[in-house]
PDB file of C-alpha atoms in Angstrom:
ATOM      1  CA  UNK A   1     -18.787  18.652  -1.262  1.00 44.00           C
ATOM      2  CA  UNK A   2     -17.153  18.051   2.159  1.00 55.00           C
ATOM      3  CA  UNK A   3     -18.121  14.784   3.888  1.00 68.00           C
ATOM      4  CA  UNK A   4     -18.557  15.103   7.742  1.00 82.00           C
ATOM      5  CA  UNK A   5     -15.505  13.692   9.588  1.00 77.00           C
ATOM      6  CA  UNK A   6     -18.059  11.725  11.674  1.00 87.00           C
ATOM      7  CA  UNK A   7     -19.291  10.393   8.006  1.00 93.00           C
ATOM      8  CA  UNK A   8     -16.067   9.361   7.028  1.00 94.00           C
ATOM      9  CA  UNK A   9     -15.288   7.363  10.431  1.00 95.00           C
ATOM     10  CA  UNK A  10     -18.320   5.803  10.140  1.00 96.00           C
ATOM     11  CA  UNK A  11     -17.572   4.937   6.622  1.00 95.00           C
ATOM     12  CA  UNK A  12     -13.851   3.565   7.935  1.00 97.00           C
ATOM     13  CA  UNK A  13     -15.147   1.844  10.651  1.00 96.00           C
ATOM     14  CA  UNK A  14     -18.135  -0.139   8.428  1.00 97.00           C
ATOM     15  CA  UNK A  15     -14.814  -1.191   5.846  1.00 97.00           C
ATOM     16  CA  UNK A  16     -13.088  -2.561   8.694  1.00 97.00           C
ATOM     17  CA  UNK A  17     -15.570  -4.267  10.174  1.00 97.00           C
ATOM     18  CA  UNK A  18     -17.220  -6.142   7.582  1.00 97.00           C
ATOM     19  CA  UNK A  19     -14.327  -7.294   6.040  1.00 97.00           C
ATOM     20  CA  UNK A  20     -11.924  -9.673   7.361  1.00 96.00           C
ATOM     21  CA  UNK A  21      -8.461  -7.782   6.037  1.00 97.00           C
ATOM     22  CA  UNK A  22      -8.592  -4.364   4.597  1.00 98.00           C
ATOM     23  CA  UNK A  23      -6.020  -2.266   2.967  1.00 98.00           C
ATOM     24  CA  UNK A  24      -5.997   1.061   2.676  1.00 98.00           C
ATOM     25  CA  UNK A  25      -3.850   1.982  -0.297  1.00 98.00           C
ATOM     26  CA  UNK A  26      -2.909   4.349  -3.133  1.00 98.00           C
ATOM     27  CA  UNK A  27      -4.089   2.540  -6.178  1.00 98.00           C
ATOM     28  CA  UNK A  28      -5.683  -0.636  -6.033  1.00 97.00           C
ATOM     29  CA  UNK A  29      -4.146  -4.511  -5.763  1.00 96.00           C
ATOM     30  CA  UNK A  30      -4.427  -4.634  -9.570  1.00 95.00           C
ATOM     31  CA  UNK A  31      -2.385  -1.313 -10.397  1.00 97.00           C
ATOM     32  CA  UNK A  32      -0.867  -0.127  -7.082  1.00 97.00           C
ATOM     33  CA  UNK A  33       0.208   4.150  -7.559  1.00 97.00           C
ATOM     34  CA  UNK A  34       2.743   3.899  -4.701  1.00 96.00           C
ATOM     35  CA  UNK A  35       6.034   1.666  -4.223  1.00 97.00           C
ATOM     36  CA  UNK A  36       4.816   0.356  -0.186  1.00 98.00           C
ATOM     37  CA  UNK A  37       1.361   0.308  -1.215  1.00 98.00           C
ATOM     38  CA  UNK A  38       2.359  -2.412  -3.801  1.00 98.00           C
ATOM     39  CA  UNK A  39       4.965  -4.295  -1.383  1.00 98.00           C
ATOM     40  CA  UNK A  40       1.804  -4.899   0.848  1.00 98.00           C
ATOM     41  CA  UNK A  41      -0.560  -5.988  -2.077  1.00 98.00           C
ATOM     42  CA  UNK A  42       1.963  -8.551  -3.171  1.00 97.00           C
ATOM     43  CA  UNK A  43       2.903  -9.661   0.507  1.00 97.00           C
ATOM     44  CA  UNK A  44      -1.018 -10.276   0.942  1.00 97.00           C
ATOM     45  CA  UNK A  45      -0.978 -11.723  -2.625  1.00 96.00           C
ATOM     46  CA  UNK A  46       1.800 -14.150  -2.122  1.00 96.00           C
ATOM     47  CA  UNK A  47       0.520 -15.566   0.939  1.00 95.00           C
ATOM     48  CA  UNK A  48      -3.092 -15.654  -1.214  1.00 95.00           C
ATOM     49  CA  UNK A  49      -4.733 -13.849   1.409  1.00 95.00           C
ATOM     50  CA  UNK A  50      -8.611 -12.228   0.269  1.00 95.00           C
ATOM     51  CA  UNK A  51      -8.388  -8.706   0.975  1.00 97.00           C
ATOM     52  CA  UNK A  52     -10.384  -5.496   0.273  1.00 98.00           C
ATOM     53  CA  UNK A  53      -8.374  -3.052  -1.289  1.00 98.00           C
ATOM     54  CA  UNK A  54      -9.675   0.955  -0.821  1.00 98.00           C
ATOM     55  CA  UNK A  55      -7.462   3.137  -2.901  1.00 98.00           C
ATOM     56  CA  UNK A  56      -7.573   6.034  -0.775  1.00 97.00           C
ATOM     57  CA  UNK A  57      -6.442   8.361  -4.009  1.00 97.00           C
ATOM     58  CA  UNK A  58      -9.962   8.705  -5.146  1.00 96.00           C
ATOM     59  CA  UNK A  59     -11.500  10.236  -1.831  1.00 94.00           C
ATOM     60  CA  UNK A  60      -9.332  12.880   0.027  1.00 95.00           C
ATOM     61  CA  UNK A  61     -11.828  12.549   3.250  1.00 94.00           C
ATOM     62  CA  UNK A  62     -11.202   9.641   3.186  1.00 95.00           C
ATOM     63  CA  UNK A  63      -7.115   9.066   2.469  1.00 96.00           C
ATOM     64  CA  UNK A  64      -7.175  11.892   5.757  1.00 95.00           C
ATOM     65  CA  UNK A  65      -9.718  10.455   7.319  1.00 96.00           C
ATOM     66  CA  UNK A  66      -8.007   7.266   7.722  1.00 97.00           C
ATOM     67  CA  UNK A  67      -5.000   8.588   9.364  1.00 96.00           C
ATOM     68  CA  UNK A  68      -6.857   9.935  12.208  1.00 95.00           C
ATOM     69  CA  UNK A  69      -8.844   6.659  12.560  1.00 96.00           C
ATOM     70  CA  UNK A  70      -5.770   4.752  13.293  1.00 96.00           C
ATOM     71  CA  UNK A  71      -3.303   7.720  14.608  1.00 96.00           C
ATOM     72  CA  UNK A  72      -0.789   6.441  12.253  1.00 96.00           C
ATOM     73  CA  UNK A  73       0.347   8.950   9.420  1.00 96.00           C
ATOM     74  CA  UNK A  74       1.155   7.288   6.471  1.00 96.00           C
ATOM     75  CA  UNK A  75      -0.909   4.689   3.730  1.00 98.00           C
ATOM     76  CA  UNK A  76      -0.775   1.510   3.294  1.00 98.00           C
ATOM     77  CA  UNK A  77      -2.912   0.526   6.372  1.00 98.00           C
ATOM     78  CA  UNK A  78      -3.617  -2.932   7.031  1.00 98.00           C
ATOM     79  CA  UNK A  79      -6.216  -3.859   8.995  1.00 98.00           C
ATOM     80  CA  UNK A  80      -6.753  -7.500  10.147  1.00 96.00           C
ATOM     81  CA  UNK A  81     -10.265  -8.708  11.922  1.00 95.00           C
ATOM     82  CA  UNK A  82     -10.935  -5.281  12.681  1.00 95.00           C
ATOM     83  CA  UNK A  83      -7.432  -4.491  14.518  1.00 95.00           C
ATOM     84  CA  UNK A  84      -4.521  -2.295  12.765  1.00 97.00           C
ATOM     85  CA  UNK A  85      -1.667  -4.254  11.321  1.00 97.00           C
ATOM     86  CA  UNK A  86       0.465  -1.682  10.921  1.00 97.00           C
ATOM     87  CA  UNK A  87       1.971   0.145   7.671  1.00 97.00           C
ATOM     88  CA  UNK A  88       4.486  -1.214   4.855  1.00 97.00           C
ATOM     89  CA  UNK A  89       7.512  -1.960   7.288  1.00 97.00           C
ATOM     90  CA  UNK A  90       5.543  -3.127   9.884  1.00 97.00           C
ATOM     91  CA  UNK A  91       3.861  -6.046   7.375  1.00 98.00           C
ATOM     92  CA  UNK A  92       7.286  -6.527   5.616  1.00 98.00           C
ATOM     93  CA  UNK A  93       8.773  -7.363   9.251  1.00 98.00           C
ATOM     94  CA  UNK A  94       5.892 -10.030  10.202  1.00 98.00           C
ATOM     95  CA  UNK A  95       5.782 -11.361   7.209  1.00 97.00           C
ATOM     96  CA  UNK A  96       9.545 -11.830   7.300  1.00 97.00           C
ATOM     97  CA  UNK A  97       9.053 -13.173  10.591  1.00 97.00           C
ATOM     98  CA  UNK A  98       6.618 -15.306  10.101  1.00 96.00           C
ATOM     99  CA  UNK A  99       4.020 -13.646  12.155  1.00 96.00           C
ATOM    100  CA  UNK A 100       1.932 -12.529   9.987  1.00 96.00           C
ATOM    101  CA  UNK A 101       1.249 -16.161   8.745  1.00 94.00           C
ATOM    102  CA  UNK A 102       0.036 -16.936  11.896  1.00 94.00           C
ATOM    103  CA  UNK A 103      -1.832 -13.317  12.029  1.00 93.00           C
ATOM    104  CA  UNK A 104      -3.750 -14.845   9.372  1.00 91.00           C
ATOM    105  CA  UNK A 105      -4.337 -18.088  10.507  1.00 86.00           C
ATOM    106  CA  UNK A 106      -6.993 -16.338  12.816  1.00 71.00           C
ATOM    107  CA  UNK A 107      -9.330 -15.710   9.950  1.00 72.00           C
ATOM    108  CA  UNK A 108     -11.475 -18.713   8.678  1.00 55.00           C
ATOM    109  CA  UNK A 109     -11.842 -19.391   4.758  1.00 50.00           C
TER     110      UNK A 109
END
């Protein structure tokens, strides 16, 4: 059965905002399916940074649900205190950076 779009950006929206970082993914942070899926877990993992991982390969709503949510077309999607991160490059820059260190010095333990 069909979930509602409006159902599914509901359910998007509730993820990201009762959690402080989110990742949308294929596979999970314990057995990631895709190669920048992974590259994110382990980023987020390295820097031991609590995350909810959604594995959008269970829920097709959902995994195209999600792109229209944040008008960005591809998975992973980080989210960060309720704002988009970005995708794989996009947290493989920061981190490289440095940014995204201080991206999550914003959240409280």
């Amino acid at each position: 059965m069909e979930k509602s779009v409006t159902n599914i950006q509901n359910q998007i929206d509730a993820l990201i905002k009762n959690n402080d970082v989110v990742l949308f993914m294929k596979g999970n942070k314990d057995f990631p399916q895709c190669g920048f899926s992974s590259v994110v877990a382990q980023i987020l993992q390295r820097m031991d940074v609590e995350f909810k991982d959604v594995n959008v390969l269970e829920d097709m709503d959902l995994r195209e649900g999600i792109k229209v949510y944040s008008d960005w077309p591809t998975i992973p999607q980080l989210y960060v205190k309720g704002e988009f991160i970005g995708g794989c490059d996009i947290v493989r820059e920061l981190y490289e950076s440095g940014e995204l260190k201080e991206i999550f010095g914003t959240i409280s333990r």
